[in-house]
Coordinates of C-alpha atoms in Angstrom, one line a residue:
M603 CA -16.0 15.3 9.0
K604 CA -12.6 17.0 8.7
D605 CA -12.1 19.6 6.0
H606 CA -8.4 18.9 5.8
I607 CA -6.3 15.7 6.0
F608 CA -3.5 17.5 7.7
S609 CA -3.5 20.3 10.2
V610 CA -3.1 23.7 8.6
D611 CA 0.3 25.3 9.3
P612 CA 2.3 27.3 6.8
W613 CA 5.6 25.6 7.6
K614 CA 4.6 22.1 8.8
I615 CA 3.0 19.1 7.5
K616 CA 1.3 17.4 10.5
E617 CA -0.7 14.2 10.9
D618 CA -2.4 13.3 14.2
H619 CA -3.3 9.7 13.6
F620 CA -1.8 6.6 11.9
D621 CA -3.6 5.9 8.6
F622 CA -2.6 2.7 6.9
A623 CA -4.9 3.4 3.9
G624 CA -2.9 6.5 2.9
I625 CA 0.5 5.2 3.8
A626 CA 2.1 5.5 0.3
A627 CA 1.0 9.1 -0.2
R628 CA 2.1 10.1 3.3
E629 CA 5.6 8.5 2.8
T630 CA 5.9 10.8 -0.3
L631 CA 4.8 13.9 1.6
F632 CA 7.1 13.2 4.5
T633 CA 10.2 12.6 2.3
L634 CA 13.5 14.3 3.2
G635 CA 16.1 15.2 0.6
N636 CA 18.8 17.7 -0.2
G637 CA 19.6 17.1 -3.9
Y638 CA 22.1 14.5 -3.2
L639 CA 20.5 12.2 -0.7
G640 CA 16.8 11.4 -0.4
I641 CA 14.9 9.3 2.2
R642 CA 11.2 8.6 1.8
G643 CA 9.0 9.3 4.9
F644 CA 8.5 5.7 5.9
H645 CA 8.2 4.5 9.5
E646 CA 11.3 3.0 11.1
E647 CA 9.4 -0.2 11.9
M648 CA 8.6 -2.5 9.0
I649 CA 5.1 -2.1 7.8
P650 CA 3.8 -4.1 4.8
S651 CA 3.3 -2.1 1.6
Q652 CA 5.8 0.6 2.6
V653 CA 8.2 1.8 -0.1
R654 CA 11.4 2.0 1.9
G655 CA 13.4 4.2 -0.4
V656 CA 16.8 5.6 0.2
Y657 CA 18.3 7.2 -2.9
V658 CA 21.7 8.8 -3.7
N659 CA 22.0 11.1 -6.7
G660 CA 24.2 9.6 -9.4
F661 CA 23.8 6.0 -8.1
Y662 CA 21.9 4.4 -10.9
E663 CA 21.9 1.4 -13.3
S664 CA 22.6 2.0 -17.0
R665 CA 21.8 -0.5 -19.7
P666 CA 21.4 -0.4 -23.5
I667 CA 18.0 0.0 -25.1
V668 CA 17.5 -2.4 -28.0
Y669 CA 15.0 -1.3 -30.7
G670 CA 13.7 -3.4 -33.6
E671 CA 14.7 -0.4 -35.8
S672 CA 17.0 2.4 -34.9
A673 CA 16.4 6.1 -35.8
Y674 CA 17.9 9.5 -35.2
G675 CA 17.0 10.9 -31.7
Y676 CA 16.2 7.5 -30.1
A677 CA 17.9 7.1 -26.7
D678 CA 20.5 4.4 -26.7
R679 CA 20.7 3.8 -23.0
S680 CA 18.3 3.7 -20.1
Q681 CA 19.0 4.8 -16.5
T682 CA 17.2 3.6 -13.4
I683 CA 17.9 5.1 -10.0
L684 CA 18.7 2.4 -7.5
N685 CA 17.4 2.0 -3.9
C686 CA 20.3 2.0 -1.5
T687 CA 20.7 0.2 1.9
D688 CA 18.1 1.3 4.4
P689 CA 19.8 2.8 7.5
C690 CA 16.5 3.5 9.3
Q691 CA 15.0 0.1 9.7
L692 CA 14.7 -1.3 13.3
D693 CA 12.7 -3.8 15.3
L694 CA 11.5 -2.8 18.7
R695 CA 10.5 -5.6 21.0
F696 CA 9.1 -5.2 24.5
E697 CA 8.8 -8.4 26.6
G698 CA 9.0 -10.4 23.3
Q699 CA 6.3 -8.4 21.6
L700 CA 7.2 -6.8 18.3
F701 CA 6.1 -3.2 17.9
S702 CA 4.3 -2.3 14.6
P703 CA 2.1 0.8 14.3
L704 CA -0.2 -1.3 12.1
K705 CA -0.8 -4.1 14.7
S706 CA -0.4 -2.2 18.0
T707 CA -2.7 -0.1 20.3
L708 CA -1.6 3.5 20.0
A709 CA -2.9 5.8 22.6
Q710 CA -1.3 8.8 20.9
Y711 CA 0.3 9.4 17.5
S712 CA 1.7 12.4 15.8
R713 CA 4.2 13.1 13.0
E714 CA 5.3 16.3 11.5
L715 CA 7.7 17.6 8.9
D716 CA 9.0 21.0 9.8
L717 CA 9.7 22.6 6.4
A718 CA 11.7 25.5 8.0
T719 CA 14.2 23.2 9.7
G720 CA 13.9 20.0 7.6
V721 CA 13.3 17.8 10.7
L722 CA 10.9 14.9 10.5
Y723 CA 9.6 14.2 14.1
R724 CA 7.3 11.4 15.3
K725 CA 5.9 10.8 18.7
L726 CA 3.6 8.1 19.8
E727 CA 2.5 6.1 22.9
W728 CA 2.3 2.3 22.6
H729 CA 0.3 0.0 24.9
P730 CA 1.8 -3.5 24.5
D731 CA -0.9 -6.2 24.9
L732 CA 0.5 -7.5 28.2
E733 CA -1.1 -8.1 31.6
G734 CA 0.7 -5.1 33.2
S735 CA -0.2 -1.5 32.6
F736 CA 2.9 -0.8 30.6
R737 CA 3.1 2.2 28.2
L738 CA 6.0 3.1 26.1
G739 CA 6.7 6.5 24.6
I740 CA 8.5 6.4 21.3
E741 CA 10.0 9.4 19.6
S742 CA 12.0 9.6 16.4
W743 CA 13.8 12.4 14.7
R744 CA 15.3 12.3 11.2
V745 CA 17.1 15.0 9.2
V746 CA 19.0 15.2 5.9
P747 CA 21.1 18.4 6.1
Y748 CA 21.3 20.7 3.1
E749 CA 24.7 22.2 3.7
T750 CA 26.5 19.0 4.5
R751 CA 25.1 16.7 1.8
H752 CA 26.4 13.3 2.6
P753 CA 25.2 12.4 6.1
A754 CA 21.7 11.7 7.4
F755 CA 20.9 11.8 11.1
F756 CA 18.5 9.7 13.1
R757 CA 17.5 9.5 16.7
Y758 CA 15.1 7.0 18.1
R759 CA 14.1 7.2 21.8
V760 CA 12.0 4.7 23.8
T761 CA 10.8 5.7 27.3
L762 CA 8.9 3.5 29.8
L763 CA 6.0 5.7 31.0

């Protein structure tokens, strides 16, 4: 039995296998943000029960709070941060077969968040359920820069192995 869920590294959070049972906690741990823009650490491919959150500071909904009886110090408005459009979502299909980490055979899987550089990197090897011996290498990078607060950068690379 492992003593640690993640590899021990002072500047990196690393996982070496896909774990659907802990997906919500891992999305939180692999979140990127810079104080203005925040993107949860979800996978690019759609997986049920993911919380695909992209949030912008100051983008919220405000509405009045109605009390049965008002008193000094009660808040008069509530604010809820809103989830923005998801720029990361994609569907990868190979020979008509949709890739999903949840429903696919993964020969290799690793994901790490480098806290020194702010880069979220994922690498995996997918074996589509086809008669051939096809293997696809999938790599993704994601970063939300600190100094330039408005953009986020993504890269997704698929390689036939």
